[in-house]
Structure formats: C-alpha cells, structure tokens
C-alpha cells in the first residue's frame, strides 16, 4: 500500500455518470488499499446537478459552488480552487464539467488535471461532437481522456476508445454508444495514472 494520500476531487455539472463509474471502480478495485487513493469529494457548479445525489448515495462528500453567484470567471475559479484545495488533491478529474477554465486555474493544477471529451481528439474539440462526427461521415467516433492545458480540448492525450458510427445513427444513439466506452475508459485511465504515480 502506498503511504501517500492520493485524494481525488471530481468536478461535475450534470448527470454524473462518468463520476459514478469512477467512484464504483475506486470502491470495487480498492484504490484506497492499492494506491492510498480515495474520492475525497464531488463538486458541482450547478446546485441541481443530478450527479450530486448519485455521489451522496455512493457515500461520497459533495459540494456545490454555483457559478451564477459570481461576477466573473476569475472570481468563480478562485473560489473553486479554494474549495478543491481544502481536500489537497493529487488529481482533479473533470467529468462532464461544462465550464471553460481560466488560465490561472489550469496552471494551478498543471500535471494533475484531466478531462474526458466525447470525441477522438484532436478531431472535434468543443460542443456537439456526435452530430459533427455524423455530419462529417466519420466511420468511427469515440472518447478521449486528456490532460487539461490552457487551450480547450487540446492537452496531451492519455487514453482513447473508438466505436463505430452505424447507419441511421442519431447524435443520441451515437452518444449512448460512446458513453458506454467512457465509463470503462475514464476509470481505467485514472487507475493507470495512480499506478504510475505510486
Ligand atoms: C460526457 O459524455 C463527457 O464526455 C462530456 O459530458 C458528458 C457528461 O456526462 N464532456 C464534455 O462534453 C466536455 N467537453 P456525465 O455527467 O453523465 O458524466
């Protein structure tokens, strides 16, 4: 067992299905015993994010920081950093956290901030990735876990999973196929990160 406490803080904005997959993997694979790692908190920028109740039901501490209560992006990110840093995290995991982060935030967590994006980066950074993959006639779509850098959806790639784009796919059917892979890929990528850091 590692003697280093490897606190992980997960940031969400919505359903939290990736967060739940990560928490489940941490519990089932005993990341605490293997790496001294625990999911210290799940924090949402939306007070009514469904993922908050999911996290609580799984026994994880939750926090809310409503971005609408702040006058500027910088003020929100500064407060968010304070909340995150109260857990002294080794790793900050963006899991459907739908906020553009300030350069100061990204710099503060350089090397310990990761994201999952629903495309095969570098293809389709930004929004509406599934419809754009369909419209472009791609034979494959997928998801990417990457380090977060100042440029949106452009950090070094850590892991990818591909799925076929099938005839008749809508953005929703393709998203469901990609999300099933996200739920495998993201916990695996974090497990690999913890093993490498141990
Ligand atoms: C996921 O599909 C994730 O890839 C995407 O948001 C969804 C969140 O779902 N993230 C982005 O688009 C980031 N640019 P979840 O809340 O159920 O995990």
CSV table of C-alpha atoms and ligand atoms in Angstrom, one decimal:
chain,number,residue,atom,x,y,z
A,1,UNK,CA,0.0,0.0,0.0
A,2,UNK,CA,1.2,3.5,-0.8
A,3,UNK,CA,1.8,5.8,2.2
A,4,UNK,CA,0.9,8.9,0.1
A,5,UNK,CA,-2.6,10.1,0.4
A,6,UNK,CA,-3.9,10.4,-3.1
A,7,UNK,CA,-7.0,12.5,-2.8
A,8,UNK,CA,-9.1,12.8,-5.9
A,9,UNK,CA,-11.6,15.6,-6.4
A,10,UNK,CA,-14.2,15.2,-9.2
A,11,UNK,CA,-16.0,18.1,-10.8
A,12,UNK,CA,-19.4,17.7,-12.5
A,13,UNK,CA,-22.2,19.8,-14.0
A,14,UNK,CA,-24.8,17.2,-14.8
A,15,UNK,CA,-25.8,13.6,-14.6
A,16,UNK,CA,-22.5,12.4,-13.3
A,17,UNK,CA,-22.5,9.0,-15.0
A,18,UNK,CA,-18.7,9.2,-15.5
A,19,UNK,CA,-18.2,10.2,-11.9
A,20,UNK,CA,-20.3,7.3,-10.8
A,21,UNK,CA,-18.3,4.9,-12.9
A,22,UNK,CA,-15.1,6.3,-11.3
A,23,UNK,CA,-16.4,6.0,-7.8
A,24,UNK,CA,-17.6,2.5,-8.5
A,25,UNK,CA,-14.2,1.5,-9.8
A,26,UNK,CA,-12.5,3.1,-6.8
A,27,UNK,CA,-14.7,1.0,-4.5
A,28,UNK,CA,-14.6,-2.3,-6.4
A,29,UNK,CA,-10.9,-2.2,-7.1
A,30,UNK,CA,-10.0,-0.8,-3.7
A,31,UNK,CA,-7.9,2.1,-4.9
A,32,UNK,CA,-7.5,3.1,-1.2
A,33,UNK,CA,-5.7,-0.1,-0.4
A,34,UNK,CA,-3.8,-0.3,-3.7
A,35,UNK,CA,-2.8,3.4,-4.0
A,36,UNK,CA,-3.9,5.2,-0.9
A,37,UNK,CA,-6.4,6.9,-3.2
A,38,UNK,CA,-9.9,8.0,-2.3
A,39,UNK,CA,-12.6,10.1,-4.0
A,40,UNK,CA,-12.4,12.9,-1.5
A,41,UNK,CA,-15.3,15.0,-2.9
A,42,UNK,CA,-17.5,15.6,-5.9
A,43,UNK,CA,-18.1,19.3,-6.6
A,44,UNK,CA,-20.7,20.7,-9.0
A,45,UNK,CA,-21.1,24.2,-10.4
A,46,UNK,CA,-24.8,23.5,-10.7
A,47,UNK,CA,-26.8,23.2,-7.5
A,48,UNK,CA,-29.4,20.8,-9.1
A,49,UNK,CA,-26.9,18.5,-10.9
A,50,UNK,CA,-28.4,15.0,-10.7
A,51,UNK,CA,-24.9,13.7,-10.1
A,52,UNK,CA,-24.8,15.2,-6.6
A,53,UNK,CA,-27.5,12.8,-5.3
A,54,UNK,CA,-25.8,9.9,-7.1
A,55,UNK,CA,-22.5,10.7,-5.3
A,56,UNK,CA,-24.2,11.1,-2.0
A,57,UNK,CA,-25.9,7.7,-2.4
A,58,UNK,CA,-22.4,6.2,-3.1
A,59,UNK,CA,-21.1,7.7,0.2
A,60,UNK,CA,-19.1,10.5,-1.3
A,61,UNK,CA,-18.9,14.0,0.1
A,62,UNK,CA,-20.4,16.6,-2.2
A,63,UNK,CA,-20.1,20.3,-2.6
A,64,UNK,CA,-21.7,23.0,-4.7
A,65,UNK,CA,-20.3,26.2,-6.0
A,66,UNK,CA,-22.9,28.0,-8.2
A,67,UNK,CA,-21.1,29.9,-10.9
A,68,UNK,CA,-24.1,32.2,-11.2
A,69,UNK,CA,-23.2,33.7,-7.8
A,70,UNK,CA,-20.0,35.1,-9.1
A,71,UNK,CA,-19.4,38.3,-11.1
A,72,UNK,CA,-16.5,37.0,-13.2
A,73,UNK,CA,-15.0,33.8,-14.4
A,74,UNK,CA,-11.8,34.6,-12.4
A,75,UNK,CA,-13.8,35.1,-9.2
A,76,UNK,CA,-15.6,31.7,-9.6
A,77,UNK,CA,-12.4,29.9,-10.4
A,78,UNK,CA,-10.6,31.4,-7.4
A,79,UNK,CA,-13.4,30.2,-5.1
A,80,UNK,CA,-13.4,26.8,-6.8
A,81,UNK,CA,-9.7,26.5,-6.3
A,82,UNK,CA,-10.1,27.2,-2.6
A,83,UNK,CA,-12.8,24.6,-2.3
A,84,UNK,CA,-10.9,22.0,-4.2
A,85,UNK,CA,-7.6,22.7,-2.3
A,86,UNK,CA,-9.3,22.1,1.0
A,87,UNK,CA,-9.0,18.4,0.0
A,88,UNK,CA,-5.3,18.7,-1.0
A,89,UNK,CA,-5.9,16.7,-4.2
A,90,UNK,CA,-3.3,14.7,-6.1
A,91,UNK,CA,-5.7,14.6,-9.0
A,92,UNK,CA,-8.6,16.8,-10.2
A,93,UNK,CA,-11.0,15.0,-12.5
A,94,UNK,CA,-13.3,16.9,-14.9
A,95,UNK,CA,-16.3,14.6,-15.5
A,96,UNK,CA,-18.8,16.5,-17.6
A,97,UNK,CA,-17.8,19.8,-16.0
A,98,UNK,CA,-19.2,22.2,-18.5
A,99,UNK,CA,-17.1,25.3,-17.8
A,100,UNK,CA,-14.3,27.0,-19.6
A,101,UNK,CA,-11.5,27.3,-17.1
A,102,UNK,CA,-9.3,30.3,-16.6
A,103,UNK,CA,-5.5,30.0,-17.4
A,104,UNK,CA,-4.8,30.6,-13.7
A,105,UNK,CA,-6.9,27.6,-12.7
A,106,UNK,CA,-5.3,25.4,-15.3
A,107,UNK,CA,-1.8,26.5,-14.3
A,108,UNK,CA,-2.6,25.9,-10.6
A,109,UNK,CA,-3.4,22.2,-11.3
A,110,UNK,CA,-0.8,21.7,-14.1
A,111,UNK,CA,0.0,18.0,-14.3
A,112,UNK,CA,-2.9,16.9,-12.1
A,113,UNK,CA,-5.9,18.0,-14.0
A,114,UNK,CA,-7.6,15.6,-16.5
A,115,UNK,CA,-10.8,15.6,-18.6
A,116,UNK,CA,-12.9,13.3,-20.7
A,117,UNK,CA,-14.1,14.6,-24.0
A,118,UNK,CA,-16.6,12.8,-26.3
A,119,UNK,CA,-14.6,12.7,-29.5
A,120,UNK,CA,-11.5,11.2,-30.8
A,121,UNK,CA,-9.3,14.2,-30.2
A,122,UNK,CA,-7.8,16.1,-32.0
A,123,UNK,CA,-11.0,15.7,-34.0
A,124,UNK,CA,-14.0,17.7,-32.9
A,125,UNK,CA,-13.0,19.8,-29.9
A,126,UNK,CA,-15.8,21.8,-28.4
A,127,UNK,CA,-19.5,21.0,-28.4
A,128,UNK,CA,-22.0,18.8,-30.4
A,129,UNK,CA,-19.2,16.3,-31.1
A,130,UNK,CA,-21.5,13.4,-32.0
A,131,UNK,CA,-23.6,15.3,-34.6
A,132,UNK,CA,-20.4,16.7,-36.1
A,133,UNK,CA,-18.9,13.2,-36.4
A,134,UNK,CA,-22.1,12.0,-38.2
A,135,UNK,CA,-22.2,15.1,-40.5
A,136,UNK,CA,-18.6,14.6,-41.4
A,137,UNK,CA,-19.3,11.0,-42.5
A,138,UNK,CA,-16.8,9.5,-39.9
A,139,UNK,CA,-16.7,5.7,-39.8
A,140,UNK,CA,-15.6,5.9,-36.2
A,141,UNK,CA,-16.3,8.1,-33.2
A,142,UNK,CA,-15.2,7.8,-29.6
A,143,UNK,CA,-13.9,9.5,-26.5
A,144,UNK,CA,-10.6,10.8,-25.2
A,145,UNK,CA,-9.1,11.2,-21.7
A,146,UNK,CA,-6.5,14.0,-21.8
A,147,UNK,CA,-4.5,16.3,-19.6
A,148,UNK,CA,-6.0,19.8,-19.4
A,149,UNK,CA,-4.0,22.7,-20.7
A,150,UNK,CA,-4.9,26.3,-21.4
A,151,UNK,CA,-6.2,25.6,-24.9
A,152,UNK,CA,-9.7,24.0,-24.8
A,153,UNK,CA,-9.7,20.2,-25.5
A,154,UNK,CA,-6.1,20.2,-26.7
A,155,UNK,CA,-3.9,18.8,-23.8
A,156,UNK,CA,-1.7,15.7,-24.2
A,157,UNK,CA,-3.8,12.5,-24.8
A,158,UNK,CA,-3.8,9.8,-22.1
A,159,UNK,CA,-6.3,7.2,-23.5
A,160,UNK,CA,-8.9,6.8,-26.2
A,161,UNK,CA,-11.7,4.4,-27.1
A,162,UNK,CA,-13.3,4.2,-30.5
A,163,UNK,CA,-16.8,3.0,-31.5
A,164,UNK,CA,-18.3,2.5,-35.0
A,165,UNK,CA,-20.7,5.1,-36.4
A,166,UNK,CA,-23.6,3.0,-37.6
A,167,UNK,CA,-26.0,3.7,-40.4
A,168,UNK,CA,-29.1,5.6,-39.1
A,169,UNK,CA,-27.2,6.8,-36.0
A,170,UNK,CA,-28.6,10.0,-34.4
A,171,UNK,CA,-26.5,12.1,-32.1
A,172,UNK,CA,-28.3,10.4,-29.2
A,173,UNK,CA,-27.7,6.8,-30.3
A,174,UNK,CA,-24.1,7.6,-31.0
A,175,UNK,CA,-23.7,9.4,-27.7
A,176,UNK,CA,-25.0,6.3,-25.8
A,177,UNK,CA,-22.5,4.1,-27.6
A,178,UNK,CA,-19.7,6.5,-26.8
A,179,UNK,CA,-20.7,6.9,-23.2
A,180,UNK,CA,-20.6,3.2,-22.5
A,181,UNK,CA,-17.0,3.3,-23.5
A,182,UNK,CA,-16.4,6.5,-21.4
A,183,UNK,CA,-17.5,4.6,-18.3
A,184,UNK,CA,-14.8,2.0,-19.0
A,185,UNK,CA,-12.1,4.3,-20.3
A,186,UNK,CA,-12.1,7.0,-17.6
A,187,UNK,CA,-11.7,4.7,-14.5
A,188,UNK,CA,-9.0,2.8,-16.4
A,189,UNK,CA,-7.1,5.9,-17.2
A,190,UNK,CA,-7.3,7.1,-13.6
A,191,UNK,CA,-6.2,3.7,-12.4
A,192,UNK,CA,-3.2,3.9,-14.7
A,193,UNK,CA,-2.4,7.4,-13.6
A,194,UNK,CA,-2.4,6.2,-9.9
A,195,UNK,CA,-0.3,3.2,-10.7
A,196,UNK,CA,2.3,5.4,-12.5
A,197,UNK,CA,2.3,7.9,-9.6
A,198,UNK,CA,2.6,5.2,-6.9
B,1,LIG,C1,-19.8,13.0,-21.1
B,1,LIG,O1,-20.2,12.4,-22.2
B,1,LIG,C2,-18.5,13.8,-21.3
B,1,LIG,O2,-17.7,13.2,-22.3
B,1,LIG,C3,-19.0,15.1,-21.8
B,1,LIG,O3,-20.1,15.4,-21.0
B,1,LIG,C4,-20.8,14.2,-20.7
B,1,LIG,C5,-21.1,14.2,-19.2
B,1,LIG,O4,-21.9,13.1,-18.8
B,1,LIG,N1,-18.0,16.1,-21.6
B,1,LIG,C6,-17.8,17.2,-22.4
B,1,LIG,O5,-18.5,17.3,-23.4
B,1,LIG,C7,-16.7,18.1,-22.1
B,1,LIG,N2,-16.4,18.9,-23.1
B,1,LIG,P1,-22.0,12.6,-17.3
B,1,LIG,O6,-22.3,13.8,-16.5
B,1,LIG,O7,-23.1,11.6,-17.3
B,1,LIG,O8,-20.6,12.0,-16.9
